[in-house]
Every structure is written in structure tokens, then in C-alpha cells.
mmCIF file with all atom_site columns, C-alpha atoms in Angstrom:
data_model
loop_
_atom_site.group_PDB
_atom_site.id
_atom_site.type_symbol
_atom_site.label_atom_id
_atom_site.label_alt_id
_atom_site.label_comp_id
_atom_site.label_asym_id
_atom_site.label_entity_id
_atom_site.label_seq_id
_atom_site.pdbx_PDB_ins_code
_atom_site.Cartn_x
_atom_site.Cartn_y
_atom_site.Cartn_z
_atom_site.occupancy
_atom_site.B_iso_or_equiv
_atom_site.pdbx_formal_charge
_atom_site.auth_seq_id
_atom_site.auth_comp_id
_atom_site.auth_asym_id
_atom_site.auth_atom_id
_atom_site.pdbx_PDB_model_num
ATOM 1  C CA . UNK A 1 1  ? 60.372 18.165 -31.595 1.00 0.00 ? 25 UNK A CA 1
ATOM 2  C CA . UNK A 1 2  ? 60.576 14.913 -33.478 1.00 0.00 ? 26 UNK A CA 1
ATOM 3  C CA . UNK A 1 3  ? 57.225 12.952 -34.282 1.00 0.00 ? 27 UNK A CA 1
ATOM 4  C CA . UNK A 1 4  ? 58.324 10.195 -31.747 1.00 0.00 ? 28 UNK A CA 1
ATOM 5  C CA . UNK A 1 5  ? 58.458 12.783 -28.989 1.00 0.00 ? 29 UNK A CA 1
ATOM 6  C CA . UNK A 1 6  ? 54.995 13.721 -29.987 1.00 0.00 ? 30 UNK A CA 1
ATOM 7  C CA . UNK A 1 7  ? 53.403 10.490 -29.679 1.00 0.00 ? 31 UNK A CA 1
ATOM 8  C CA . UNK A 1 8  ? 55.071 9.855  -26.573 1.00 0.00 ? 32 UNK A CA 1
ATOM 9  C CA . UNK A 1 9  ? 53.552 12.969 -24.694 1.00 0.00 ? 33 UNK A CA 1
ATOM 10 C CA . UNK A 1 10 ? 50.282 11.627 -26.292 1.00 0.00 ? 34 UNK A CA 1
ATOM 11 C CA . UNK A 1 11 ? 50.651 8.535  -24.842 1.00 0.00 ? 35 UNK A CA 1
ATOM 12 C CA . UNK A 1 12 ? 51.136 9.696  -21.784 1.00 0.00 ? 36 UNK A CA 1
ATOM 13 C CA . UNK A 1 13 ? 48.694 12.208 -21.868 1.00 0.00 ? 37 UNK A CA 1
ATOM 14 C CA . UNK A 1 14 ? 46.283 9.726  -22.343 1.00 0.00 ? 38 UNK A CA 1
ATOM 15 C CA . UNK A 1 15 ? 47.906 7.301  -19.443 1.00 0.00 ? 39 UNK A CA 1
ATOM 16 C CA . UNK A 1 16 ? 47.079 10.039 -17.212 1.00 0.00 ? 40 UNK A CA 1
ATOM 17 C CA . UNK A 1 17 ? 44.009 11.511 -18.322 1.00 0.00 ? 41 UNK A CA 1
ATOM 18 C CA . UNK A 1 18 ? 42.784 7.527  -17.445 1.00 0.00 ? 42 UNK A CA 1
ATOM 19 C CA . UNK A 1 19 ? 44.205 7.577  -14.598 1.00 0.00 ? 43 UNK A CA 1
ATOM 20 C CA . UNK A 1 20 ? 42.296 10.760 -13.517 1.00 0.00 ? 44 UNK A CA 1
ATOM 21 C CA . UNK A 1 21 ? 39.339 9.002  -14.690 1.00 0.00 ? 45 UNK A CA 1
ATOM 22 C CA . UNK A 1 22 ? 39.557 6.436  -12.046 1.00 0.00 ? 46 UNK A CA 1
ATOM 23 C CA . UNK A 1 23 ? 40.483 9.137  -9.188  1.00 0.00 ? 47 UNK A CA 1
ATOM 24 C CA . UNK A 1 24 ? 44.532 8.546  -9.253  1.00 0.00 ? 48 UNK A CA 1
ATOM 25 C CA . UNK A 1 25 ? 46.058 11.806 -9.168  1.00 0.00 ? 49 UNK A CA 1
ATOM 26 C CA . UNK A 1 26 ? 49.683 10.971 -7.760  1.00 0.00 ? 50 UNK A CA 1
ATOM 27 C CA . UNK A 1 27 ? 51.203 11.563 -10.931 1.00 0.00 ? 51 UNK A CA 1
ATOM 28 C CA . UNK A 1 28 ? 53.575 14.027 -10.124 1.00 0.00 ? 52 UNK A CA 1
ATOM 29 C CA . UNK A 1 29 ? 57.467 12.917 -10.246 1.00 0.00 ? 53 UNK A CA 1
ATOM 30 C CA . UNK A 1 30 ? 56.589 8.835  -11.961 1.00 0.00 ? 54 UNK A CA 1
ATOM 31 C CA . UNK A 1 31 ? 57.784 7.579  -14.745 1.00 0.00 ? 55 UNK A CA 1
ATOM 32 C CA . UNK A 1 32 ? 55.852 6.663  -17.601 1.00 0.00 ? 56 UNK A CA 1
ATOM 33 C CA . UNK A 1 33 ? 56.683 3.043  -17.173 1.00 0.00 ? 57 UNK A CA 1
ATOM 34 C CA . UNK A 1 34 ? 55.034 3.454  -13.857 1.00 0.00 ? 58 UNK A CA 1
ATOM 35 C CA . UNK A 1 35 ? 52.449 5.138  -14.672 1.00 0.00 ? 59 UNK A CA 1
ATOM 36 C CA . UNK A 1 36 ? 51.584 2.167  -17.312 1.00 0.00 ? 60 UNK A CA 1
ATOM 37 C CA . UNK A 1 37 ? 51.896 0.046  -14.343 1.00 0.00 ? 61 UNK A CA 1
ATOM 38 C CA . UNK A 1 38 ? 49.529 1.940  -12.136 1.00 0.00 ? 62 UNK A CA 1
ATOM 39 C CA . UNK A 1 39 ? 46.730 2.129  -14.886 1.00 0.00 ? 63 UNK A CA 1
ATOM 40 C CA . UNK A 1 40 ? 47.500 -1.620 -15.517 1.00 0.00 ? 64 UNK A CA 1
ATOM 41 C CA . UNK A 1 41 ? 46.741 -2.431 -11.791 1.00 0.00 ? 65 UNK A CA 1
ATOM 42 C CA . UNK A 1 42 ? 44.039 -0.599 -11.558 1.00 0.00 ? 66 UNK A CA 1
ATOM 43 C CA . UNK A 1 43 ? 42.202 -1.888 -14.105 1.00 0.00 ? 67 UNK A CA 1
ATOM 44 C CA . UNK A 1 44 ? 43.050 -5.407 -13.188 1.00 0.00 ? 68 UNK A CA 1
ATOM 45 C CA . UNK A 1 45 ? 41.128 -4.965 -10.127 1.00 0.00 ? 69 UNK A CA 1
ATOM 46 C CA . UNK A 1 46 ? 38.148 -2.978 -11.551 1.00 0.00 ? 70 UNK A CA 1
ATOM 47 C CA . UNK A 1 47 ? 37.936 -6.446 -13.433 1.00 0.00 ? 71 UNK A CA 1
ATOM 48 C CA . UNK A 1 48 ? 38.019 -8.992 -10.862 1.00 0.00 ? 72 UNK A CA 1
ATOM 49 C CA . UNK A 1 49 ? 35.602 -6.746 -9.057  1.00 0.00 ? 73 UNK A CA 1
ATOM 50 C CA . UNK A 1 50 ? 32.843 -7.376 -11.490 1.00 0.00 ? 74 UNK A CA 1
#
């Protein structure tokens, strides 16, 4: 496995693992690029909720 596969599984390790955090678990079967988005979003509106 080259380093740059590596850090991608990290990456989206971590993508998910915040995603769990904030009680999205349809993970199964997305992208990473979606995934991104989804985390994205979510945050967004954890910030205009404030």
C-alpha cells in the first residue's frame, strides 16, 4: 500500500468517525467526496444554529 493510500483511508476515517459524532451513520455505499459534503453541511447548519 503506497503512503497516499494510507492517508486517504485516514482521511476518511476521520470524515466518518465525525460524522458518527453528529449521529450520521448512512455511510455505507458514498463516496468520499460525498461524504466531505455531508460533514460540510452538517456543520454549516450546527453554525447558523448558534
Amino acid at each position: 500500500m503506497k503512503p497516499v493510500d494510507v492517508q486517504h483511508k485516514r482521511m476518511e476515517a476521520h470524515v466518518i468517525e465525525q460524522l458518527k459524532k453528529h449521529g450520521y451513520t448512512d455511510i455505507e455505499g458514498k463516496t468520499f467526496r460525498e461524504l466531505k459534503t455531508k460533514l460540510a453541511t452538517i456543520r454549516a447548519m450546527k453554525g447558523v444554529d448558534r
